[in-house]
Amino acid sequence: QVQLQESGPGLVKPSETLSLTCTVSGGSVSSGSYYWNWIRQPPGKGLEWIGYIYYSGSTRNNPSLKSRVTISKDTSKNQFSLKLSSVTAADTAVYYCARYHPQGGMDVWGQGTTVIVSS
Amino acid sequence: SYEVTQPPSVSVSPGQTASITCSGDKLGDKDACWFQQKPGQSPVLVIYHNSWRPSGIPERFSGSNSGNTATLTISGTQAMDEADYYCQAWDSSTVIFGGGTKLTVL
């Protein structure tokens, strides 16, 4: 059974870069047709999609985040990562990684990790 | 950019049927999913491909999608179904979430 686990600093200073990693167990980030997603949820608010990396390595990001987002994967470590640059307090949120397959939906989520942006 | 809209809240009595809507332009032409999220927990997929239930999801959860509206229906609603529900669709290879609906069972 595939499991996802987010990791990374819980506190980031304004204007710096937020970096998170999602470790995949029980499956492979290179498995065919899977999209590996990052989603966030500010305190008391709804879900916001950040972006994904396809198993092939192609990526797509939420246009609202403009060019601040970089998503990559490390096949040797079976991980995929998020970098969000120039963070502000508005980037404070619980960050989730999640797996999507066209035949099964976004069916596996990590437990989420809280990131606070503050000096 | 494409948007989908949900009512902020829906209330239902135990044992009754709850319907949560998700509206968007020609949403019926897209693939809609639904997630349940309880406080402090990660979202859980309850409906995908408009009306398919993942294994382990009770039969009382069903979905439909036609025209401009996708609907999540919970039949015989139980107290344990009280949660936030989010619809999700794809548009131009990007993921779109609705704002969420708080379902209260009272």
mmCIF file with all atom_site columns, C-alpha atoms in Angstrom:
data_model
loop_
_atom_site.group_PDB
_atom_site.id
_atom_site.type_symbol
_atom_site.label_atom_id
_atom_site.label_alt_id
_atom_site.label_comp_id
_atom_site.label_asym_id
_atom_site.label_entity_id
_atom_site.label_seq_id
_atom_site.pdbx_PDB_ins_code
_atom_site.Cartn_x
_atom_site.Cartn_y
_atom_site.Cartn_z
_atom_site.occupancy
_atom_site.B_iso_or_equiv
_atom_site.pdbx_formal_charge
_atom_site.auth_seq_id
_atom_site.auth_comp_id
_atom_site.auth_asym_id
_atom_site.auth_atom_id
_atom_site.pdbx_PDB_model_num
ATOM 1   C CA . GLN A 1 1   ? 0.000   0.000  0.000   1.00 0.00 ? 1   GLN A CA 1
ATOM 2   C CA . VAL A 1 2   ? 1.416   3.338  -1.079  1.00 0.00 ? 2   VAL A CA 1
ATOM 3   C CA . GLN A 1 3   ? 2.145   5.854  1.661   1.00 0.00 ? 3   GLN A CA 1
ATOM 4   C CA . LEU A 1 4   ? 3.336   9.448  1.419   1.00 0.00 ? 4   LEU A CA 1
ATOM 5   C CA . GLN A 1 5   ? 5.224   11.393 4.067   1.00 0.00 ? 5   GLN A CA 1
ATOM 6   C CA . GLU A 1 6   ? 6.003   15.101 3.946   1.00 0.00 ? 6   GLU A CA 1
ATOM 7   C CA . SER A 1 7   ? 9.101   16.510 5.614   1.00 0.00 ? 7   SER A CA 1
ATOM 8   C CA . GLY A 1 8   ? 10.829  19.848 5.898   1.00 0.00 ? 8   GLY A CA 1
ATOM 9   C CA . PRO A 1 9   ? 11.293  22.914 8.095   1.00 0.00 ? 9   PRO A CA 1
ATOM 10  C CA . GLY A 1 10  ? 8.257   24.032 10.045  1.00 0.00 ? 10  GLY A CA 1
ATOM 11  C CA . LEU A 1 11  ? 9.387   27.648 10.162  1.00 0.00 ? 11  LEU A CA 1
ATOM 12  C CA . VAL A 1 12  ? 10.577  29.772 7.264   1.00 0.00 ? 12  VAL A CA 1
ATOM 13  C CA . LYS A 1 13  ? 11.505  33.458 7.278   1.00 0.00 ? 13  LYS A CA 1
ATOM 14  C CA . PRO A 1 14  ? 9.754   35.921 4.977   1.00 0.00 ? 14  PRO A CA 1
ATOM 15  C CA . SER A 1 15  ? 11.388  36.336 1.551   1.00 0.00 ? 15  SER A CA 1
ATOM 16  C CA . GLU A 1 16  ? 13.181  32.999 1.887   1.00 0.00 ? 16  GLU A CA 1
ATOM 17  C CA . THR A 1 17  ? 12.485  29.740 0.040   1.00 0.00 ? 17  THR A CA 1
ATOM 18  C CA . LEU A 1 18  ? 10.236  27.044 1.494   1.00 0.00 ? 18  LEU A CA 1
ATOM 19  C CA . SER A 1 19  ? 11.519  23.535 0.738   1.00 0.00 ? 19  SER A CA 1
ATOM 20  C CA . LEU A 1 20  ? 9.545   20.354 1.356   1.00 0.00 ? 20  LEU A CA 1
ATOM 21  C CA . THR A 1 21  ? 10.033  16.719 0.408   1.00 0.00 ? 21  THR A CA 1
ATOM 22  C CA . CYS A 1 22  ? 7.506   13.948 -0.001  1.00 0.00 ? 22  CYS A CA 1
ATOM 23  C CA . THR A 1 23  ? 8.821   10.415 0.460   1.00 0.00 ? 23  THR A CA 1
ATOM 24  C CA . VAL A 1 24  ? 6.923   7.669  -1.337  1.00 0.00 ? 24  VAL A CA 1
ATOM 25  C CA . SER A 1 25  ? 6.844   4.181  0.159   1.00 0.00 ? 25  SER A CA 1
ATOM 26  C CA . GLY A 1 26  ? 5.172   1.101  -1.281  1.00 0.00 ? 26  GLY A CA 1
ATOM 27  C CA . GLY A 1 27  ? 5.310   2.533  -4.781  1.00 0.00 ? 27  GLY A CA 1
ATOM 28  C CA . SER A 1 28  ? 7.518   4.438  -7.209  1.00 0.00 ? 28  SER A CA 1
ATOM 29  C CA . VAL A 1 29  ? 7.512   8.068  -8.315  1.00 0.00 ? 29  VAL A CA 1
ATOM 30  C CA . SER A 1 30  ? 8.404   6.712  -11.747 1.00 0.00 ? 30  SER A CA 1
ATOM 31  C CA . SER A 1 31  ? 5.333   4.454  -11.978 1.00 0.00 ? 31  SER A CA 1
ATOM 32  C CA . GLY A 1 32  ? 3.408   4.983  -15.177 1.00 0.00 ? 32  GLY A CA 1
ATOM 33  C CA . SER A 1 33  ? 0.585   7.552  -15.405 1.00 0.00 ? 33  SER A CA 1
ATOM 34  C CA . TYR A 1 34  ? 0.806   8.900  -11.850 1.00 0.00 ? 34  TYR A CA 1
ATOM 35  C CA . TYR A 1 35  ? 0.790   12.604 -11.029 1.00 0.00 ? 35  TYR A CA 1
ATOM 36  C CA . TRP A 1 36  ? 2.536   13.596 -7.794  1.00 0.00 ? 36  TRP A CA 1
ATOM 37  C CA . ASN A 1 37  ? 0.903   16.685 -6.323  1.00 0.00 ? 37  ASN A CA 1
ATOM 38  C CA . TRP A 1 38  ? 1.465   19.385 -3.751  1.00 0.00 ? 38  TRP A CA 1
ATOM 39  C CA . ILE A 1 39  ? -1.591  20.955 -2.130  1.00 0.00 ? 39  ILE A CA 1
ATOM 40  C CA . ARG A 1 40  ? -1.813  23.402 0.747   1.00 0.00 ? 40  ARG A CA 1
ATOM 41  C CA . GLN A 1 41  ? -4.416  24.577 3.214   1.00 0.00 ? 41  GLN A CA 1
ATOM 42  C CA . PRO A 1 42  ? -4.038  27.900 5.068   1.00 0.00 ? 42  PRO A CA 1
ATOM 43  C CA . PRO A 1 43  ? -5.385  27.908 8.625   1.00 0.00 ? 43  PRO A CA 1
ATOM 44  C CA . GLY A 1 44  ? -9.166  27.758 8.620   1.00 0.00 ? 44  GLY A CA 1
ATOM 45  C CA . LYS A 1 45  ? -9.360  27.866 4.819   1.00 0.00 ? 45  LYS A CA 1
ATOM 46  C CA . GLY A 1 46  ? -9.864  25.524 1.905   1.00 0.00 ? 46  GLY A CA 1
ATOM 47  C CA . LEU A 1 47  ? -7.551  23.436 -0.241  1.00 0.00 ? 47  LEU A CA 1
ATOM 48  C CA . GLU A 1 48  ? -5.304  25.084 -2.816  1.00 0.00 ? 48  GLU A CA 1
ATOM 49  C CA . TRP A 1 49  ? -3.516  23.081 -5.482  1.00 0.00 ? 49  TRP A CA 1
ATOM 50  C CA . ILE A 1 50  ? 0.132   24.097 -5.884  1.00 0.00 ? 50  ILE A CA 1
ATOM 51  C CA . GLY A 1 51  ? 1.314   21.870 -8.697  1.00 0.00 ? 51  GLY A CA 1
ATOM 52  C CA . TYR A 1 52  ? 2.352   18.383 -9.790  1.00 0.00 ? 52  TYR A CA 1
ATOM 53  C CA . ILE A 1 53  ? 5.135   16.442 -11.373 1.00 0.00 ? 53  ILE A CA 1
ATOM 54  C CA . TYR A 1 54  ? 4.165   13.683 -13.771 1.00 0.00 ? 54  TYR A CA 1
ATOM 55  C CA . TYR A 1 55  ? 5.912   10.327 -13.637 1.00 0.00 ? 55  TYR A CA 1
ATOM 56  C CA . SER A 1 56  ? 7.756   11.328 -16.795 1.00 0.00 ? 56  SER A CA 1
ATOM 57  C CA . GLY A 1 57  ? 9.138   14.440 -15.111 1.00 0.00 ? 57  GLY A CA 1
ATOM 58  C CA . SER A 1 58  ? 6.963   17.091 -16.700 1.00 0.00 ? 58  SER A CA 1
ATOM 59  C CA . THR A 1 59  ? 5.457   19.636 -14.309 1.00 0.00 ? 59  THR A CA 1
ATOM 60  C CA . ARG A 1 60  ? 2.493   21.981 -14.060 1.00 0.00 ? 60  ARG A CA 1
ATOM 61  C CA . ASN A 1 61  ? 1.899   24.699 -11.473 1.00 0.00 ? 61  ASN A CA 1
ATOM 62  C CA . ASN A 1 62  ? -0.988  26.807 -10.263 1.00 0.00 ? 62  ASN A CA 1
ATOM 63  C CA . PRO A 1 63  ? -0.871  30.016 -12.331 1.00 0.00 ? 63  PRO A CA 1
ATOM 64  C CA . SER A 1 64  ? -1.805  32.030 -9.219  1.00 0.00 ? 64  SER A CA 1
ATOM 65  C CA . LEU A 1 65  ? 1.580   31.202 -7.715  1.00 0.00 ? 65  LEU A CA 1
ATOM 66  C CA . LYS A 1 66  ? 3.274   32.477 -10.836 1.00 0.00 ? 66  LYS A CA 1
ATOM 67  C CA . SER A 1 67  ? 6.917   31.463 -11.125 1.00 0.00 ? 67  SER A CA 1
ATOM 68  C CA . ARG A 1 68  ? 7.552   30.939 -7.395  1.00 0.00 ? 68  ARG A CA 1
ATOM 69  C CA . VAL A 1 69  ? 7.012   27.169 -7.567  1.00 0.00 ? 69  VAL A CA 1
ATOM 70  C CA . THR A 1 70  ? 9.515   24.496 -8.522  1.00 0.00 ? 70  THR A CA 1
ATOM 71  C CA . ILE A 1 71  ? 8.616   20.802 -8.291  1.00 0.00 ? 71  ILE A CA 1
ATOM 72  C CA . SER A 1 72  ? 11.182  18.094 -8.899  1.00 0.00 ? 72  SER A CA 1
ATOM 73  C CA . LYS A 1 73  ? 11.706  14.423 -8.181  1.00 0.00 ? 73  LYS A CA 1
ATOM 74  C CA . ASP A 1 74  ? 14.586  12.220 -7.121  1.00 0.00 ? 74  ASP A CA 1
ATOM 75  C CA . THR A 1 75  ? 14.031  8.741  -8.484  1.00 0.00 ? 75  THR A CA 1
ATOM 76  C CA . SER A 1 76  ? 16.952  7.265  -6.575  1.00 0.00 ? 76  SER A CA 1
ATOM 77  C CA . LYS A 1 77  ? 15.402  8.357  -3.274  1.00 0.00 ? 77  LYS A CA 1
ATOM 78  C CA . ASN A 1 78  ? 11.805  7.830  -4.431  1.00 0.00 ? 78  ASN A CA 1
ATOM 79  C CA . GLN A 1 79  ? 10.934  11.372 -3.427  1.00 0.00 ? 79  GLN A CA 1
ATOM 80  C CA . PHE A 1 80  ? 9.481   14.480 -4.955  1.00 0.00 ? 80  PHE A CA 1
ATOM 81  C CA . SER A 1 81  ? 10.026  17.987 -3.707  1.00 0.00 ? 81  SER A CA 1
ATOM 82  C CA . LEU A 1 82  ? 8.537   21.460 -3.585  1.00 0.00 ? 82  LEU A CA 1
ATOM 83  C CA . LYS A 1 83  ? 10.351  24.763 -3.527  1.00 0.00 ? 83  LYS A CA 1
ATOM 84  C CA . LEU A 1 84  ? 8.348   27.948 -3.047  1.00 0.00 ? 84  LEU A CA 1
ATOM 85  C CA . SER A 1 85  ? 10.370  31.129 -3.272  1.00 0.00 ? 85  SER A CA 1
ATOM 86  C CA . SER A 1 86  ? 9.869   34.602 -1.804  1.00 0.00 ? 86  SER A CA 1
ATOM 87  C CA . VAL A 1 87  ? 7.462   33.405 0.860   1.00 0.00 ? 87  VAL A CA 1
ATOM 88  C CA . THR A 1 88  ? 5.234   35.710 2.874   1.00 0.00 ? 88  THR A CA 1
ATOM 89  C CA . ALA A 1 89  ? 2.863   35.163 5.779   1.00 0.00 ? 89  ALA A CA 1
ATOM 90  C CA . ALA A 1 90  ? 0.196   34.251 3.214   1.00 0.00 ? 90  ALA A CA 1
ATOM 91  C CA . ASP A 1 91  ? 2.160   31.063 2.508   1.00 0.00 ? 91  ASP A CA 1
ATOM 92  C CA . THR A 1 92  ? 1.590   29.811 6.055   1.00 0.00 ? 92  THR A CA 1
ATOM 93  C CA . ALA A 1 93  ? -0.356  26.578 5.661   1.00 0.00 ? 93  ALA A CA 1
ATOM 94  C CA . VAL A 1 94  ? -0.504  22.837 6.060   1.00 0.00 ? 94  VAL A CA 1
ATOM 95  C CA . TYR A 1 95  ? 1.223   21.391 3.007   1.00 0.00 ? 95  TYR A CA 1
ATOM 96  C CA . TYR A 1 96  ? 0.114   18.025 1.658   1.00 0.00 ? 96  TYR A CA 1
ATOM 97  C CA . CYS A 1 97  ? 1.548   15.767 -0.979  1.00 0.00 ? 97  CYS A CA 1
ATOM 98  C CA . ALA A 1 98  ? -0.884  13.519 -2.847  1.00 0.00 ? 98  ALA A CA 1
ATOM 99  C CA . ARG A 1 99  ? -0.917  10.958 -5.639  1.00 0.00 ? 99  ARG A CA 1
ATOM 100 C CA . TYR A 1 100 ? -3.286  11.179 -8.597  1.00 0.00 ? 100 TYR A CA 1
ATOM 101 C CA . HIS A 1 101 ? -4.052  8.578  -11.229 1.00 0.00 ? 101 HIS A CA 1
ATOM 102 C CA . PRO A 1 102 ? -6.516  9.215  -14.078 1.00 0.00 ? 102 PRO A CA 1
ATOM 103 C CA . GLN A 1 103 ? -8.216  5.894  -13.309 1.00 0.00 ? 103 GLN A CA 1
ATOM 104 C CA . GLY A 1 104 ? -8.434  6.353  -9.566  1.00 0.00 ? 104 GLY A CA 1
ATOM 105 C CA . GLY A 1 105 ? -8.415  10.017 -8.621  1.00 0.00 ? 105 GLY A CA 1
ATOM 106 C CA . MET A 1 106 ? -6.316  11.654 -5.939  1.00 0.00 ? 106 MET A CA 1
ATOM 107 C CA . ASP A 1 107 ? -6.438  8.605  -3.739  1.00 0.00 ? 107 ASP A CA 1
ATOM 108 C CA . VAL A 1 108 ? -3.378  8.780  -1.501  1.00 0.00 ? 108 VAL A CA 1
ATOM 109 C CA . TRP A 1 109 ? -2.457  11.760 0.675   1.00 0.00 ? 109 TRP A CA 1
ATOM 110 C CA . GLY A 1 110 ? 0.293   12.406 3.147   1.00 0.00 ? 110 GLY A CA 1
ATOM 111 C CA . GLN A 1 111 ? -0.507  13.425 6.698   1.00 0.00 ? 111 GLN A CA 1
ATOM 112 C CA . GLY A 1 112 ? 0.441   17.028 5.988   1.00 0.00 ? 112 GLY A CA 1
ATOM 113 C CA . THR A 1 113 ? 3.135   19.244 7.441   1.00 0.00 ? 113 THR A CA 1
ATOM 114 C CA . THR A 1 114 ? 2.627   22.689 8.909   1.00 0.00 ? 114 THR A CA 1
ATOM 115 C CA . VAL A 1 115 ? 4.800   25.508 7.625   1.00 0.00 ? 115 VAL A CA 1
ATOM 116 C CA . ILE A 1 116 ? 4.752   28.894 9.328   1.00 0.00 ? 116 ILE A CA 1
ATOM 117 C CA . VAL A 1 117 ? 6.276   31.918 7.668   1.00 0.00 ? 117 VAL A CA 1
ATOM 118 C CA . SER A 1 118 ? 7.515   34.309 10.307  1.00 0.00 ? 118 SER A CA 1
ATOM 119 C CA . SER A 1 119 ? 10.625  36.216 11.253  1.00 0.00 ? 119 SER A CA 1
ATOM 120 C CA . SER B 2 1   ? -9.361  30.960 -14.892 1.00 0.00 ? 1   SER B CA 1
ATOM 121 C CA . TYR B 2 2   ? -11.833 28.179 -14.258 1.00 0.00 ? 2   TYR B CA 1
ATOM 122 C CA . GLU B 2 3   ? -13.684 28.166 -10.934 1.00 0.00 ? 3   GLU B CA 1
ATOM 123 C CA . VAL B 2 4   ? -16.082 25.858 -9.144  1.00 0.00 ? 4   VAL B CA 1
ATOM 124 C CA . THR B 2 5   ? -18.440 27.054 -6.433  1.00 0.00 ? 5   THR B CA 1
ATOM 125 C CA . GLN B 2 6   ? -19.810 25.228 -3.396  1.00 0.00 ? 6   GLN B CA 1
ATOM 126 C CA . PRO B 2 7   ? -22.252 26.389 -0.731  1.00 0.00 ? 7   PRO B CA 1
ATOM 127 C CA . PRO B 2 8   ? -20.354 27.231 2.477   1.00 0.00 ? 8   PRO B CA 1
ATOM 128 C CA . SER B 2 9   ? -22.591 25.072 4.626   1.00 0.00 ? 9   SER B CA 1
ATOM 129 C CA . VAL B 2 10  ? -25.259 22.386 4.490   1.00 0.00 ? 10  VAL B CA 1
ATOM 130 C CA . SER B 2 11  ? -27.249 20.997 7.394   1.00 0.00 ? 11  SER B CA 1
ATOM 131 C CA . VAL B 2 12  ? -28.983 17.633 7.577   1.00 0.00 ? 12  VAL B CA 1
ATOM 132 C CA . SER B 2 13  ? -30.775 15.586 10.215  1.00 0.00 ? 13  SER B CA 1
ATOM 133 C CA . PRO B 2 14  ? -29.418 12.139 11.050  1.00 0.00 ? 14  PRO B CA 1
ATOM 134 C CA . GLY B 2 15  ? -30.841 9.490  8.732   1.00 0.00 ? 15  GLY B CA 1
ATOM 135 C CA . GLN B 2 16  ? -31.827 12.010 6.082   1.00 0.00 ? 16  GLN B CA 1
ATOM 136 C CA . THR B 2 17  ? -30.246 12.672 2.703   1.00 0.00 ? 17  THR B CA 1
ATOM 137 C CA . ALA B 2 18  ? -27.632 15.401 2.300   1.00 0.00 ? 18  ALA B CA 1
ATOM 138 C CA . SER B 2 19  ? -26.844 16.931 -1.074  1.00 0.00 ? 19  SER B CA 1
ATOM 139 C CA . ILE B 2 20  ? -23.788 19.098 -1.658  1.00 0.00 ? 20  ILE B CA 1
ATOM 140 C CA . THR B 2 21  ? -23.437 20.873 -4.977  1.00 0.00 ? 21  THR B CA 1
ATOM 141 C CA . CYS B 2 22  ? -20.463 22.073 -6.976  1.00 0.00 ? 22  CYS B CA 1
ATOM 142 C CA . SER B 2 23  ? -21.122 24.481 -9.828  1.00 0.00 ? 23  SER B CA 1
ATOM 143 C CA . GLY B 2 24  ? -18.945 25.491 -12.739 1.00 0.00 ? 24  GLY B CA 1
ATOM 144 C CA . ASP B 2 25  ? -19.253 26.322 -16.411 1.00 0.00 ? 25  ASP B CA 1
ATOM 145 C CA . LYS B 2 26  ? -19.924 23.076 -18.296 1.00 0.00 ? 26  LYS B CA 1
ATOM 146 C CA . LEU B 2 27  ? -18.672 21.121 -15.283 1.00 0.00 ? 27  LEU B CA 1
ATOM 147 C CA . GLY B 2 28  ? -20.552 18.102 -16.606 1.00 0.00 ? 28  GLY B CA 1
ATOM 148 C CA . ASP B 2 29  ? -17.997 17.893 -19.415 1.00 0.00 ? 29  ASP B CA 1
ATOM 149 C CA . LYS B 2 30  ? -15.234 17.473 -16.853 1.00 0.00 ? 30  LYS B CA 1
ATOM 150 C CA . ASP B 2 31  ? -14.244 14.787 -14.378 1.00 0.00 ? 31  ASP B CA 1
ATOM 151 C CA . ALA B 2 32  ? -15.380 15.651 -10.831 1.00 0.00 ? 32  ALA B CA 1
ATOM 152 C CA . CYS B 2 33  ? -14.129 14.205 -7.560  1.00 0.00 ? 33  CYS B CA 1
ATOM 153 C CA . TRP B 2 34  ? -15.132 14.722 -3.943  1.00 0.00 ? 34  TRP B CA 1
ATOM 154 C CA . PHE B 2 35  ? -13.078 14.706 -0.763  1.00 0.00 ? 35  PHE B CA 1
ATOM 155 C CA . GLN B 2 36  ? -14.103 14.479 2.877   1.00 0.00 ? 36  GLN B CA 1
ATOM 156 C CA . GLN B 2 37  ? -11.949 16.210 5.468   1.00 0.00 ? 37  GLN B CA 1
ATOM 157 C CA . LYS B 2 38  ? -12.434 15.954 9.200   1.00 0.00 ? 38  LYS B CA 1
ATOM 158 C CA . PRO B 2 39  ? -10.721 18.354 11.633  1.00 0.00 ? 39  PRO B CA 1
ATOM 159 C CA . GLY B 2 40  ? -7.004  17.765 11.897  1.00 0.00 ? 40  GLY B CA 1
ATOM 160 C CA . GLN B 2 41  ? -7.016  15.057 9.232   1.00 0.00 ? 41  GLN B CA 1
ATOM 161 C CA . SER B 2 42  ? -5.935  14.793 5.612   1.00 0.00 ? 42  SER B CA 1
ATOM 162 C CA . PRO B 2 43  ? -8.620  14.819 2.932   1.00 0.00 ? 43  PRO B CA 1
ATOM 163 C CA . VAL B 2 44  ? -10.071 11.450 1.917   1.00 0.00 ? 44  VAL B CA 1
ATOM 164 C CA . LEU B 2 45  ? -11.312 10.693 -1.591  1.00 0.00 ? 45  LEU B CA 1
ATOM 165 C CA . VAL B 2 46  ? -14.961 9.631  -1.423  1.00 0.00 ? 46  VAL B CA 1
ATOM 166 C CA . ILE B 2 47  ? -16.017 9.961  -5.095  1.00 0.00 ? 47  ILE B CA 1
ATOM 167 C CA . TYR B 2 48  ? -13.961 9.985  -8.312  1.00 0.00 ? 48  TYR B CA 1
ATOM 168 C CA . HIS B 2 49  ? -14.895 9.946  -11.993 1.00 0.00 ? 49  HIS B CA 1
ATOM 169 C CA . ASN B 2 50  ? -18.114 11.788 -11.029 1.00 0.00 ? 50  ASN B CA 1
ATOM 170 C CA . SER B 2 51  ? -19.773 8.771  -9.442  1.00 0.00 ? 51  SER B CA 1
ATOM 171 C CA . TRP B 2 52  ? -17.288 6.002  -8.621  1.00 0.00 ? 52  TRP B CA 1
ATOM 172 C CA . ARG B 2 53  ? -16.596 5.085  -4.994  1.00 0.00 ? 53  ARG B CA 1
ATOM 173 C CA . PRO B 2 54  ? -13.107 4.028  -3.869  1.00 0.00 ? 54  PRO B CA 1
ATOM 174 C CA . SER B 2 55  ? -12.937 0.794  -1.954  1.00 0.00 ? 55  SER B CA 1
ATOM 175 C CA . GLY B 2 56  ? -13.783 1.279  1.699   1.00 0.00 ? 56  GLY B CA 1
ATOM 176 C CA . ILE B 2 57  ? -16.146 4.194  1.115   1.00 0.00 ? 57  ILE B CA 1
ATOM 177 C CA . PRO B 2 58  ? -19.697 3.405  2.309   1.00 0.00 ? 58  PRO B CA 1
ATOM 178 C CA . GLU B 2 59  ? -22.433 2.931  -0.273  1.00 0.00 ? 59  GLU B CA 1
ATOM 179 C CA . ARG B 2 60  ? -24.376 5.846  1.195   1.00 0.00 ? 60  ARG B CA 1
ATOM 180 C CA . PHE B 2 61  ? -21.964 8.160  -0.667  1.00 0.00 ? 61  PHE B CA 1
ATOM 181 C CA . SER B 2 62  ? -22.865 8.739  -4.314  1.00 0.00 ? 62  SER B CA 1
ATOM 182 C CA . GLY B 2 63  ? -22.122 11.324 -6.951  1.00 0.00 ? 63  GLY B CA 1
ATOM 183 C CA . SER B 2 64  ? -23.450 12.726 -10.198 1.00 0.00 ? 64  SER B CA 1
ATOM 184 C CA . ASN B 2 65  ? -22.296 15.348 -12.680 1.00 0.00 ? 65  ASN B CA 1
ATOM 185 C CA . SER B 2 66  ? -24.339 16.930 -15.442 1.00 0.00 ? 66  SER B CA 1
ATOM 186 C CA . GLY B 2 67  ? -24.685 20.309 -17.062 1.00 0.00 ? 67  GLY B CA 1
ATOM 187 C CA . ASN B 2 68  ? -23.061 22.877 -14.807 1.00 0.00 ? 68  ASN B CA 1
ATOM 188 C CA . THR B 2 69  ? -23.418 20.992 -11.519 1.00 0.00 ? 69  THR B CA 1
ATOM 189 C CA . ALA B 2 70  ? -21.797 18.063 -9.776  1.00 0.00 ? 70  ALA B CA 1
ATOM 190 C CA . THR B 2 71  ? -23.581 16.710 -6.721  1.00 0.00 ? 71  THR B CA 1
ATOM 191 C CA . LEU B 2 72  ? -22.412 14.637 -3.785  1.00 0.00 ? 72  LEU B CA 1
ATOM 192 C CA . THR B 2 73  ? -25.268 12.805 -2.123  1.00 0.00 ? 73  THR B CA 1
ATOM 193 C CA . ILE B 2 74  ? -25.077 11.147 1.270   1.00 0.00 ? 74  ILE B CA 1
ATOM 194 C CA . SER B 2 75  ? -28.043 8.892  1.961   1.00 0.00 ? 75  SER B CA 1
ATOM 195 C CA . GLY B 2 76  ? -28.948 7.991  5.515   1.00 0.00 ? 76  GLY B CA 1
ATOM 196 C CA . THR B 2 77  ? -26.471 10.551 6.838   1.00 0.00 ? 77  THR B CA 1
ATOM 197 C CA . GLN B 2 78  ? -24.707 9.584  10.046  1.00 0.00 ? 78  GLN B CA 1
ATOM 198 C CA . ALA B 2 79  ? -23.097 11.720 12.712  1.00 0.00 ? 79  ALA B CA 1
ATOM 199 C CA . MET B 2 80  ? -19.683 10.487 11.533  1.00 0.00 ? 80  MET B CA 1
ATOM 200 C CA . ASP B 2 81  ? -20.313 12.146 8.151   1.00 0.00 ? 81  ASP B CA 1
ATOM 201 C CA . GLU B 2 82  ? -20.059 15.613 9.692   1.00 0.00 ? 82  GLU B CA 1
ATOM 202 C CA . ALA B 2 83  ? -17.032 17.115 7.943   1.00 0.00 ? 83  ALA B CA 1
ATOM 203 C CA . ASP B 2 84  ? -15.862 19.528 5.278   1.00 0.00 ? 84  ASP B CA 1
ATOM 204 C CA . TYR B 2 85  ? -16.387 18.361 1.707   1.00 0.00 ? 85  TYR B CA 1
ATOM 205 C CA . TYR B 2 86  ? -14.445 19.605 -1.315  1.00 0.00 ? 86  TYR B CA 1
ATOM 206 C CA . CYS B 2 87  ? -15.164 19.082 -4.970  1.00 0.00 ? 87  CYS B CA 1
ATOM 207 C CA . GLN B 2 88  ? -12.294 18.945 -7.425  1.00 0.00 ? 88  GLN B CA 1
ATOM 208 C CA . ALA B 2 89  ? -12.099 19.086 -11.201 1.00 0.00 ? 89  ALA B CA 1
ATOM 209 C CA . TRP B 2 90  ? -9.449  19.360 -13.896 1.00 0.00 ? 90  TRP B CA 1
ATOM 210 C CA . ASP B 2 91  ? -9.222  22.216 -16.357 1.00 0.00 ? 91  ASP B CA 1
ATOM 211 C CA . SER B 2 92  ? -6.480  22.646 -18.931 1.00 0.00 ? 92  SER B CA 1
ATOM 212 C CA . SER B 2 93  ? -4.281  20.141 -17.087 1.00 0.00 ? 93  SER B CA 1
ATOM 213 C CA . THR B 2 94  ? -4.579  22.033 -13.814 1.00 0.00 ? 94  THR B CA 1
ATOM 214 C CA . VAL B 2 95  ? -6.346  20.995 -10.627 1.00 0.00 ? 95  VAL B CA 1
ATOM 215 C CA . ILE B 2 96  ? -9.253  23.101 -9.385  1.00 0.00 ? 96  ILE B CA 1
ATOM 216 C CA . PHE B 2 97  ? -10.724 22.818 -5.891  1.00 0.00 ? 97  PHE B CA 1
ATOM 217 C CA . GLY B 2 98  ? -14.020 24.205 -4.728  1.00 0.00 ? 98  GLY B CA 1
ATOM 218 C CA . GLY B 2 99  ? -14.061 26.355 -1.622  1.00 0.00 ? 99  GLY B CA 1
ATOM 219 C CA . GLY B 2 100 ? -15.496 23.576 0.517   1.00 0.00 ? 100 GLY B CA 1
ATOM 220 C CA . THR B 2 101 ? -18.804 22.882 2.222   1.00 0.00 ? 101 THR B CA 1
ATOM 221 C CA . LYS B 2 102 ? -19.196 22.292 5.934   1.00 0.00 ? 102 LYS B CA 1
ATOM 222 C CA . LEU B 2 103 ? -21.744 19.531 6.484   1.00 0.00 ? 103 LEU B CA 1
ATOM 223 C CA . THR B 2 104 ? -23.454 19.703 9.855   1.00 0.00 ? 104 THR B CA 1
ATOM 224 C CA . VAL B 2 105 ? -25.467 16.729 11.094  1.00 0.00 ? 105 VAL B CA 1
ATOM 225 C CA . LEU B 2 106 ? -27.970 17.874 13.681  1.00 0.00 ? 106 LEU B CA 1
#
